[in-house]
mmCIF file of C-alpha atoms in Angstrom:
data_model
loop_
_atom_site.group_PDB
_atom_site.id
_atom_site.type_symbol
_atom_site.label_atom_id
_atom_site.label_comp_id
_atom_site.label_asym_id
_atom_site.label_seq_id
_atom_site.Cartn_x
_atom_site.Cartn_y
_atom_site.Cartn_z
ATOM 1 C CA MET M 1094 25.596 -66.909 35.709
ATOM 2 C CA ASN M 1095 26.285 -70.320 34.301
ATOM 3 C CA ASN M 1096 29.073 -72.281 35.163
ATOM 4 C CA PHE M 1097 32.050 -70.304 33.847
ATOM 5 C CA ILE M 1098 34.471 -73.503 33.840
ATOM 6 C CA SER M 1099 31.154 -75.266 31.240
ATOM 7 C CA LEU M 1100 31.806 -71.815 29.269
ATOM 8 C CA ILE M 1101 35.059 -72.406 28.918
ATOM 9 C CA GLU M 1102 34.663 -76.156 27.875
ATOM 10 C CA LYS M 1103 32.379 -74.959 25.520
ATOM 11 C CA LEU M 1104 34.566 -72.464 23.961
ATOM 12 C CA ARG M 1105 37.078 -75.417 22.373
ATOM 13 C CA LYS M 1106 33.685 -77.749 20.829
ATOM 14 C CA LEU M 1107 32.367 -74.604 18.921
ATOM 15 C CA ASN M 1108 33.424 -73.610 15.504
ATOM 16 C CA PRO M 1109 35.858 -70.973 15.036
ATOM 17 C CA ASP M 1110 33.595 -68.461 13.667
ATOM 18 C CA GLU M 1111 31.269 -68.685 16.464
ATOM 19 C CA ILE M 1112 33.626 -68.379 19.504
ATOM 20 C CA GLY M 1113 33.643 -64.344 19.711
ATOM 21 C CA LYS M 1114 30.156 -63.866 19.050
ATOM 22 C CA PHE M 1115 29.486 -66.687 21.518
ATOM 23 C CA ALA M 1116 31.819 -65.246 24.048
ATOM 24 C CA PHE M 1117 30.980 -61.907 23.621
ATOM 25 C CA GLU M 1118 27.316 -62.540 24.089
ATOM 26 C CA GLU M 1119 27.924 -64.718 27.261
ATOM 27 C CA ALA M 1120 29.971 -61.752 28.638
ATOM 28 C CA MET M 1121 27.185 -59.327 27.578
ATOM 29 C CA LYS M 1122 24.636 -61.796 29.633
ATOM 30 C CA MET M 1123 26.767 -60.790 33.038
ATOM 31 C CA ILE M 1124 26.831 -57.104 32.940
ATOM 32 C CA GLU M 1125 24.078 -54.416 32.216
ATOM 33 C CA ALA M 1126 25.578 -52.058 29.172
ATOM 34 C CA PRO M 1127 24.719 -48.755 28.119
ATOM 35 C CA GLN M 1128 24.821 -47.718 24.236
ATOM 36 C CA LYS M 1129 24.634 -51.710 23.858
ATOM 37 C CA SER M 1130 24.040 -51.767 20.476
ATOM 38 C CA LEU M 1131 26.862 -49.447 20.073
ATOM 39 C CA ILE M 1132 29.399 -52.119 22.011
ATOM 40 C CA SER M 1133 27.566 -54.848 19.950
ATOM 41 C CA SER M 1134 27.939 -53.807 16.761
ATOM 42 C CA LEU M 1135 32.057 -52.620 17.660
ATOM 43 C CA ALA M 1136 32.282 -56.059 19.131
ATOM 44 C CA GLU M 1137 30.482 -57.810 15.975
ATOM 45 C CA ARG M 1138 33.222 -55.712 13.751
ATOM 46 C CA ILE M 1139 35.738 -57.261 15.843
ATOM 47 C CA TYR M 1140 35.314 -61.101 15.803
ATOM 48 C CA THR M 1141 33.975 -60.854 12.268
ATOM 49 C CA HIS M 1142 37.720 -59.113 11.303
ATOM 50 C CA PRO M 1143 40.017 -61.406 9.679
ATOM 51 C CA ASN M 1144 42.668 -60.782 11.886
ATOM 52 C CA PHE M 1145 40.403 -62.083 14.846
ATOM 53 C CA LEU M 1146 40.962 -65.881 13.667
ATOM 54 C CA SER M 1147 44.396 -67.148 14.327
ATOM 55 C CA ASP M 1148 46.166 -70.251 13.952
ATOM 56 C CA VAL M 1149 48.833 -69.676 16.348
ATOM 57 C CA SER M 1150 48.660 -72.096 19.244
ATOM 58 C CA TYR M 1151 48.265 -69.795 22.769
ATOM 59 C CA HIS M 1152 47.596 -66.128 21.554
ATOM 60 C CA ASN M 1153 44.367 -66.881 19.376
ATOM 61 C CA HIS M 1154 40.639 -66.556 19.057
ATOM 62 C CA HIS M 1155 40.082 -69.110 21.798
ATOM 63 C CA HIS M 1156 42.482 -67.026 24.245
ATOM 64 C CA ALA M 1157 40.795 -63.444 23.610
ATOM 65 C CA ALA M 1158 37.169 -65.449 24.126
ATOM 66 C CA GLU M 1159 38.641 -66.783 27.506
ATOM 67 C CA ALA M 1160 39.770 -63.622 28.736
ATOM 68 C CA THR M 1161 36.581 -62.037 27.413
ATOM 69 C CA LEU M 1162 34.777 -63.926 29.685
ATOM 70 C CA SER M 1163 36.996 -64.103 32.447
ATOM 71 C CA ALA M 1164 36.786 -60.246 32.165
ATOM 72 C CA ALA M 1165 32.816 -60.384 33.043
ATOM 73 C CA PHE M 1166 33.079 -62.428 35.248
ATOM 74 C CA LEU M 1167 35.375 -60.596 37.131
ATOM 75 C CA LEU M 1168 33.642 -57.247 36.750
ATOM 76 C CA ALA M 1169 30.385 -59.162 37.863
ATOM 77 C CA HIS M 1170 31.992 -59.774 41.148
ATOM 78 C CA GLU M 1171 34.165 -56.498 41.494
ATOM 79 C CA TYR M 1172 30.376 -54.604 40.997
ATOM 80 C CA ASP M 1173 29.224 -56.645 43.604
ATOM 81 C CA SER M 1174 31.567 -55.799 45.943
ATOM 82 C CA ALA M 1175 31.222 -52.058 44.956
ATOM 83 C CA ASN M 1176 30.004 -49.029 46.690
ATOM 84 C CA GLN M 1177 26.933 -47.096 44.584
ATOM 85 C CA GLU M 1178 29.621 -44.728 43.422
ATOM 86 C CA ASP M 1179 31.910 -47.229 41.702
ATOM 87 C CA LYS M 1180 28.379 -48.884 40.617
ATOM 88 C CA ASN M 1181 27.701 -46.339 38.317
ATOM 89 C CA LYS M 1182 31.403 -45.595 36.988
ATOM 90 C CA LEU M 1183 31.112 -49.792 36.643
ATOM 91 C CA LYS M 1184 27.931 -49.756 34.894
ATOM 92 C CA ARG M 1185 29.336 -46.972 32.700
ATOM 93 C CA TYR M 1186 32.900 -48.213 31.803
ATOM 94 C CA GLY M 1187 33.175 -52.120 32.188
ATOM 95 C CA PRO M 1188 31.805 -52.760 28.472
ATOM 96 C CA TYR M 1189 34.762 -50.896 27.286
ATOM 97 C CA LEU M 1190 36.615 -53.599 29.472
ATOM 98 C CA ILE M 1191 34.803 -56.549 27.853
ATOM 99 C CA ILE M 1192 35.556 -54.959 24.136
ATOM 100 C CA ALA M 1193 39.207 -54.092 24.856
ATOM 101 C CA MET M 1194 39.750 -57.885 26.369
ATOM 102 C CA LEU M 1195 37.998 -58.828 22.922
ATOM 103 C CA ALA M 1196 40.680 -57.164 20.851
ATOM 104 C CA HIS M 1197 43.587 -57.533 22.948
ATOM 105 C CA ASP M 1198 45.399 -59.906 20.916
ATOM 106 C CA PHE M 1199 44.349 -58.585 17.799
ATOM 107 C CA GLY M 1200 46.428 -59.633 15.323
ATOM 108 C CA HIS M 1201 48.648 -61.737 17.576
ATOM 109 C CA PRO M 1202 51.785 -62.964 15.705
ATOM 110 C CA GLY M 1203 52.657 -65.955 18.291
ATOM 111 C CA ARG M 1204 56.072 -64.395 19.006
ATOM 112 C CA THR M 1205 57.065 -62.522 22.558
ATOM 113 C CA ASN M 1206 57.787 -58.478 22.534
ATOM 114 C CA ALA M 1207 60.430 -57.502 20.291
ATOM 115 C CA SER M 1208 60.298 -54.474 21.910
ATOM 116 C CA PHE M 1209 58.355 -53.313 25.056
ATOM 117 C CA ARG M 1210 54.557 -53.315 24.382
ATOM 118 C CA GLU M 1211 55.250 -53.744 20.777
ATOM 119 C CA LEU M 1212 52.394 -55.830 20.262
ATOM 120 C CA GLU M 1213 50.062 -54.170 22.210
ATOM 121 C CA TRP M 1214 50.701 -51.865 20.601
ATOM 122 C CA GLY M 1215 49.649 -53.912 17.281
ATOM 123 C CA SER M 1216 46.713 -54.958 18.487
ATOM 124 C CA VAL M 1217 45.246 -51.283 19.600
ATOM 125 C CA HIS M 1218 46.545 -49.660 15.727
ATOM 126 C CA LEU M 1219 44.196 -52.599 14.046
ATOM 127 C CA LEU M 1220 41.734 -51.455 16.727
ATOM 128 C CA GLU M 1221 41.599 -48.150 15.650
ATOM 129 C CA GLU M 1222 41.162 -48.873 12.205
ATOM 130 C CA VAL M 1223 38.182 -50.951 13.077
ATOM 131 C CA VAL M 1224 37.106 -48.232 15.136
ATOM 132 C CA ASP M 1225 37.830 -45.601 12.387
ATOM 133 C CA ASN M 1226 35.179 -47.445 9.725
ATOM 134 C CA LEU M 1227 32.738 -48.406 12.328
ATOM 135 C CA LYS M 1228 32.799 -44.312 13.225
ATOM 136 C CA GLU M 1229 32.570 -43.782 9.079
ATOM 137 C CA ASP M 1230 29.702 -45.642 8.579
ATOM 138 C CA LEU M 1231 27.845 -44.049 11.729
ATOM 139 C CA LEU M 1232 28.088 -40.749 9.984
ATOM 140 C CA SER M 1233 27.223 -41.453 6.906
ATOM 141 C CA GLU M 1234 24.460 -42.588 8.496
ATOM 142 C CA ASN M 1235 24.222 -38.948 10.249
ATOM 143 C CA LYS M 1236 24.715 -41.377 13.848
ATOM 144 C CA VAL M 1237 26.692 -38.462 15.413
ATOM 145 C CA GLN M 1238 26.089 -39.624 19.277
ATOM 146 C CA SER M 1239 27.252 -42.828 18.496
ATOM 147 C CA ALA M 1240 30.847 -41.702 16.587
ATOM 148 C CA GLN M 1241 31.384 -39.588 18.962
ATOM 149 C CA ALA M 1242 30.908 -42.513 21.807
ATOM 150 C CA LEU M 1243 33.652 -43.914 19.655
ATOM 151 C CA ASP M 1244 35.747 -41.164 20.464
ATOM 152 C CA GLU M 1245 35.528 -41.267 24.182
ATOM 153 C CA MET M 1246 36.134 -45.080 24.034
ATOM 154 C CA MET M 1247 38.890 -45.652 21.895
ATOM 155 C CA PRO M 1248 41.211 -43.924 24.361
ATOM 156 C CA ILE M 1249 40.477 -46.320 27.359
ATOM 157 C CA LEU M 1250 40.572 -49.103 24.924
ATOM 158 C CA ARG M 1251 43.721 -48.517 24.037
ATOM 159 C CA GLU M 1252 44.914 -48.290 27.849
ATOM 160 C CA ILE M 1253 43.467 -51.292 28.939
ATOM 161 C CA ILE M 1254 45.165 -53.258 26.246
ATOM 162 C CA ILE M 1255 48.847 -51.559 26.515
ATOM 163 C CA TYR M 1256 48.694 -52.730 30.386
ATOM 164 C CA THR M 1257 47.884 -55.956 29.138
ATOM 165 C CA GLU M 1258 51.797 -56.556 28.905
ATOM 166 C CA PHE M 1259 52.543 -59.127 30.931
ATOM 167 C CA SER M 1260 55.966 -58.797 31.572
ATOM 168 C CA GLN M 1261 55.752 -56.676 34.429
ATOM 169 C CA GLY M 1262 52.050 -57.432 35.834
ATOM 170 C CA PRO M 1263 50.359 -54.932 38.165
ATOM 171 C CA LYS M 1264 52.655 -54.386 40.774
ATOM 172 C CA GLU M 1265 55.314 -52.474 38.349
ATOM 173 C CA ASN M 1266 52.763 -51.714 35.710
ATOM 174 C CA TYR M 1267 51.006 -49.147 38.950
ATOM 175 C CA LYS M 1268 54.227 -47.301 37.831
ATOM 176 C CA ALA M 1269 54.209 -46.831 34.191
ATOM 177 C CA TYR M 1270 53.615 -43.947 32.005
ATOM 178 C CA PHE M 1271 50.856 -44.786 29.992
ATOM 179 C CA SER M 1272 49.438 -41.075 28.174
ATOM 180 C CA SER M 1273 48.817 -37.806 29.338
ATOM 181 C CA ILE M 1274 44.724 -38.086 28.155
ATOM 182 C CA ASN M 1275 42.127 -37.236 30.798
ATOM 183 C CA LEU M 1276 41.075 -40.773 31.605
ATOM 184 C CA PRO M 1277 38.474 -41.651 34.872
ATOM 185 C CA ASN M 1278 39.458 -41.848 38.065
ATOM 186 C CA ASP M 1279 38.535 -45.750 37.846
ATOM 187 C CA LEU M 1280 40.636 -47.140 34.716
ATOM 188 C CA ASP M 1281 43.167 -48.184 37.303
ATOM 189 C CA LYS M 1282 40.987 -51.079 38.345
ATOM 190 C CA LEU M 1283 39.618 -51.474 34.870
ATOM 191 C CA ARG M 1284 43.515 -52.076 33.789
ATOM 192 C CA THR M 1285 44.030 -54.637 37.030
ATOM 193 C CA LEU M 1286 41.052 -56.154 35.745
ATOM 194 C CA ALA M 1287 41.977 -56.897 32.457
ATOM 195 C CA ASN M 1288 45.646 -58.316 33.945
ATOM 196 C CA GLU M 1289 43.851 -60.863 35.820
ATOM 197 C CA ALA M 1290 41.395 -61.843 33.316
ATOM 198 C CA ASP M 1291 44.238 -62.414 30.865
ATOM 199 C CA VAL M 1292 45.754 -65.305 32.873
ATOM 200 C CA LEU M 1293 42.783 -66.372 34.575
ATOM 201 C CA CYS M 1294 42.308 -69.520 32.538
ATOM 202 C CA SER M 1295 46.357 -70.076 33.010
ATOM 203 C CA MET M 1296 45.760 -69.745 36.484
ATOM 204 C CA LEU M 1297 43.505 -71.800 37.334
ATOM 205 C CA ALA M 1298 44.534 -75.769 37.847
ATOM 206 C CA ASP M 1299 41.722 -77.034 35.889
ATOM 207 C CA THR M 1300 42.475 -75.094 32.568
ATOM 208 C CA GLY M 1301 46.097 -73.341 33.243
ATOM 209 C CA PRO M 1302 48.344 -76.671 32.566
ATOM 210 C CA GLU M 1303 47.172 -77.097 28.956
ATOM 211 C CA ARG M 1304 47.676 -73.640 28.223
ATOM 212 C CA GLY M 1305 50.932 -73.736 29.315
ATOM 213 C CA ARG M 1306 51.203 -76.320 26.932
ATOM 214 C CA PHE M 1307 49.714 -74.305 24.363
ATOM 215 C CA LEU M 1308 52.114 -71.184 24.763
ATOM 216 C CA ALA M 1309 54.705 -73.555 24.647
ATOM 217 C CA GLU M 1310 53.981 -74.791 21.312
ATOM 218 C CA GLU M 1311 53.731 -71.187 20.616
ATOM 219 C CA TRP M 1312 56.790 -70.397 21.254
ATOM 220 C CA SER M 1313 58.784 -73.230 20.702
ATOM 221 C CA ASN M 1314 59.561 -73.611 24.661
ATOM 222 C CA LYS M 1315 59.555 -76.783 25.825
ATOM 223 C CA ASN M 1316 60.091 -75.653 29.659
ATOM 224 C CA ALA M 1317 56.830 -73.092 29.750
ATOM 225 C CA GLY M 1318 54.856 -76.197 29.432
ATOM 226 C CA THR M 1319 56.428 -78.096 32.275
ATOM 227 C CA TYR M 1320 55.583 -78.253 35.489
ATOM 228 C CA LYS M 1321 59.079 -76.527 36.783
ATOM 229 C CA GLY M 1322 57.464 -73.632 34.204
ATOM 230 C CA ARG M 1323 54.252 -73.130 35.486
ATOM 231 C CA LEU M 1324 55.660 -73.209 38.878
ATOM 232 C CA GLY M 1325 57.585 -70.198 37.874
ATOM 233 C CA PHE M 1326 54.899 -69.042 36.557
ATOM 234 C CA LEU M 1327 52.753 -69.130 39.465
ATOM 235 C CA LYS M 1328 55.321 -67.444 42.019
ATOM 236 C CA PHE M 1329 55.617 -64.714 39.499
ATOM 237 C CA LEU M 1330 51.846 -63.776 39.953
ATOM 238 C CA GLU M 1331 52.194 -64.165 43.519
ATOM 239 C CA GLN M 1332 54.889 -61.531 43.767
ATOM 240 C CA GLN M 1333 53.532 -59.270 40.977
ATOM 241 C CA ASN M 1334 50.645 -58.971 43.734
ATOM 242 C CA TYR M 1335 47.874 -60.316 40.615
ATOM 243 C CA TYR M 1336 44.468 -61.023 42.017
ATOM 244 C CA SER M 1337 44.366 -58.291 44.787
ATOM 245 C CA THR M 1338 40.831 -56.685 43.191
ATOM 246 C CA SER M 1339 38.003 -56.959 45.190
ATOM 247 C CA ALA M 1340 36.268 -59.145 42.840
ATOM 248 C CA SER M 1341 38.981 -61.529 43.191
ATOM 249 C CA GLU M 1342 39.345 -61.019 46.801
ATOM 250 C CA LYS M 1343 35.028 -62.694 47.213
ATOM 251 C CA LEU M 1344 36.334 -65.428 44.963
ATOM 252 C CA ASN M 1345 39.870 -65.907 47.128
ATOM 253 C CA LEU M 1346 41.467 -66.461 44.322
ATOM 254 C CA LYS M 1347 45.231 -65.104 46.106
ATOM 255 C CA ALA M 1348 44.593 -67.941 48.577
ATOM 256 C CA TYR M 1349 43.611 -70.256 45.350
ATOM 257 C CA LEU M 1350 46.951 -69.166 44.043
ATOM 258 C CA SER M 1351 48.935 -69.165 47.190
ATOM 259 C CA ASN M 1352 47.715 -72.993 47.658
ATOM 260 C CA GLN M 1353 48.432 -74.337 44.310
ATOM 261 C CA ILE M 1354 52.233 -73.368 44.280
ATOM 262 C CA LYS M 1355 52.072 -75.316 47.950
ATOM 263 C CA ALA M 1356 50.325 -78.318 45.999
ATOM 264 C CA ILE M 1357 53.153 -77.979 43.364
ATOM 265 C CA GLU M 1358 55.852 -77.904 45.493
ATOM 266 C CA SER M 1359 54.696 -80.939 47.632
ATOM 267 C CA LEU M 1360 54.269 -83.021 44.710
ATOM 268 C CA ASP M 1361 58.232 -82.198 43.317
ATOM 269 C CA VAL M 1362 58.034 -80.324 40.035
ATOM 270 C CA ASN M 1363 60.679 -83.170 39.003
ATOM 271 C CA TYR M 1364 58.351 -85.751 39.775
ATOM 272 C CA LEU M 1365 55.458 -84.385 38.017
ATOM 273 C CA ASP M 1366 57.037 -83.413 34.482
ATOM 274 C CA SER M 1367 57.990 -87.164 35.143
ATOM 275 C CA LEU M 1368 54.771 -88.525 34.830
ATOM 276 C CA GLU M 1369 52.063 -88.824 32.363
ATOM 277 C CA ILE M 1370 50.630 -85.512 31.420
ATOM 278 C CA SER M 1371 46.996 -86.295 32.320
ATOM 279 C CA GLN M 1372 48.169 -87.831 35.679
ATOM 280 C CA ALA M 1373 49.876 -84.558 36.561
ATOM 281 C CA ASP M 1374 47.152 -82.158 36.446
ATOM 282 C CA GLN M 1375 45.112 -85.123 38.305
ATOM 283 C CA LEU M 1376 47.614 -84.919 41.348
ATOM 284 C CA VAL M 1377 48.147 -81.188 41.650
ATOM 285 C CA VAL M 1378 44.103 -80.597 41.467
ATOM 286 C CA ASN M 1379 43.788 -83.162 43.953
ATOM 287 C CA LYS M 1380 46.420 -82.172 46.077
ATOM 288 C CA LEU M 1381 45.076 -78.441 45.701
ATOM 289 C CA LYS M 1382 41.780 -79.691 46.809
ATOM 290 C CA GLU M 1383 44.015 -81.110 50.406
ATOM 291 C CA TYR M 1384 45.145 -77.529 51.006
ATOM 292 C CA SER M 1385 41.855 -75.832 50.256
ATOM 293 C CA ILE M 1386 40.261 -78.250 53.115
ATOM 294 C CA ASN M 1387 43.124 -77.512 55.255
ATOM 295 C CA ASN M 1388 43.377 -73.598 54.861
ATOM 296 C CA ASN M 1389 41.647 -72.677 58.158
ATOM 297 C CA ASN M 1390 38.214 -74.164 56.725
ATOM 298 C CA LYS M 1391 38.170 -71.173 54.321
ATOM 299 C CA LYS M 1392 36.460 -71.705 51.501
ATOM 300 C CA ASP M 1393 38.915 -71.126 48.279
ATOM 301 C CA TRP M 1394 38.223 -70.917 44.663
ATOM 302 C CA SER M 1395 38.047 -74.493 44.307
ATOM 303 C CA GLU M 1396 35.220 -75.372 47.046
ATOM 304 C CA LYS M 1397 33.660 -72.251 45.375
ATOM 305 C CA LEU M 1398 34.126 -73.622 41.545
ATOM 306 C CA SER M 1399 32.614 -77.393 42.937
ATOM 307 C CA LEU M 1400 29.267 -74.845 43.710
ATOM 308 C CA ILE M 1401 29.543 -73.633 40.837
ATOM 309 C CA LYS M 1402 29.462 -76.546 39.116
ATOM 310 C CA HIS M 1403 26.193 -78.118 40.561
ATOM 311 C CA GLN M 1404 23.889 -74.485 40.574
ATOM 312 C CA LYS M 1405 23.345 -71.185 38.709
ATOM 313 C CA ILE M 1406 25.286 -68.006 40.309
ATOM 314 C CA ASN M 1407 23.789 -65.044 39.730
ATOM 315 C CA THR M 1408 26.348 -62.352 38.703
ATOM 316 C CA LYS M 1409 24.400 -60.375 36.335
ATOM 317 C CA ILE M 1410 24.782 -56.512 37.130
ATOM 318 C CA ASP M 1411 21.380 -54.406 38.018
#
């Protein structure tokens, strides 16, 4: 696939009405999708919906697009590590993950949940309206099979979106109650990939500090944009067992996360927060490179990222 970080950077340069379409199309280049025309029709209904574009600072169309690209990126690596049975499941259900991430913060008001999963359910209800309208149009065109496919798809989309509630994370969410409907056995994998994709750009040292500052602005909470707040966020990810999927293992994201925590701690958060933002960010990136080199010569994300920046890596599902 094309340079992941370059794709993320390109998103920031696009016009708002181009962002959702760009992210979806680039994501679909990474995977093969049965029902591609149906998936594309649903995606278009989402990214052209008035509630997709948002002026909140973090949970907006930029974040939805980044999470969509992150999901495709992780999904492609998950596919590469899977046995044939799991490959078949990922081919069938993987595109649902792409749609779910495109819509997972649909209509987000730019605040935290007033009650558990309140905002996630709000996104689900908006998506259900979009799906119902598409289904009605399909039936009017006598496309019964496609309408029935939406009936299968929506419960899975709902489960994935509800699972992106962040306060508990994968470790605790495995214990949570979802619904009694009959779901495919590999849904837990999709749920966990959704969790990891949702915060991937916030976790990476190259993009994460800026995302933290966006969140601080959205929440009117200065701490979220500091390195003290960032260290707490990264430790939460580590404690909640983020980046435990086969895709993340292949990319050594867990080691990268651990090394980033060590790098920030070694520099001291109070010192970092006393510096100009760009200087602090660069110090952490440089220190992280040192930890990566000294990590038993094992390549982690930062070294893989260097490779990605200089060559194309084919992660397309085939």
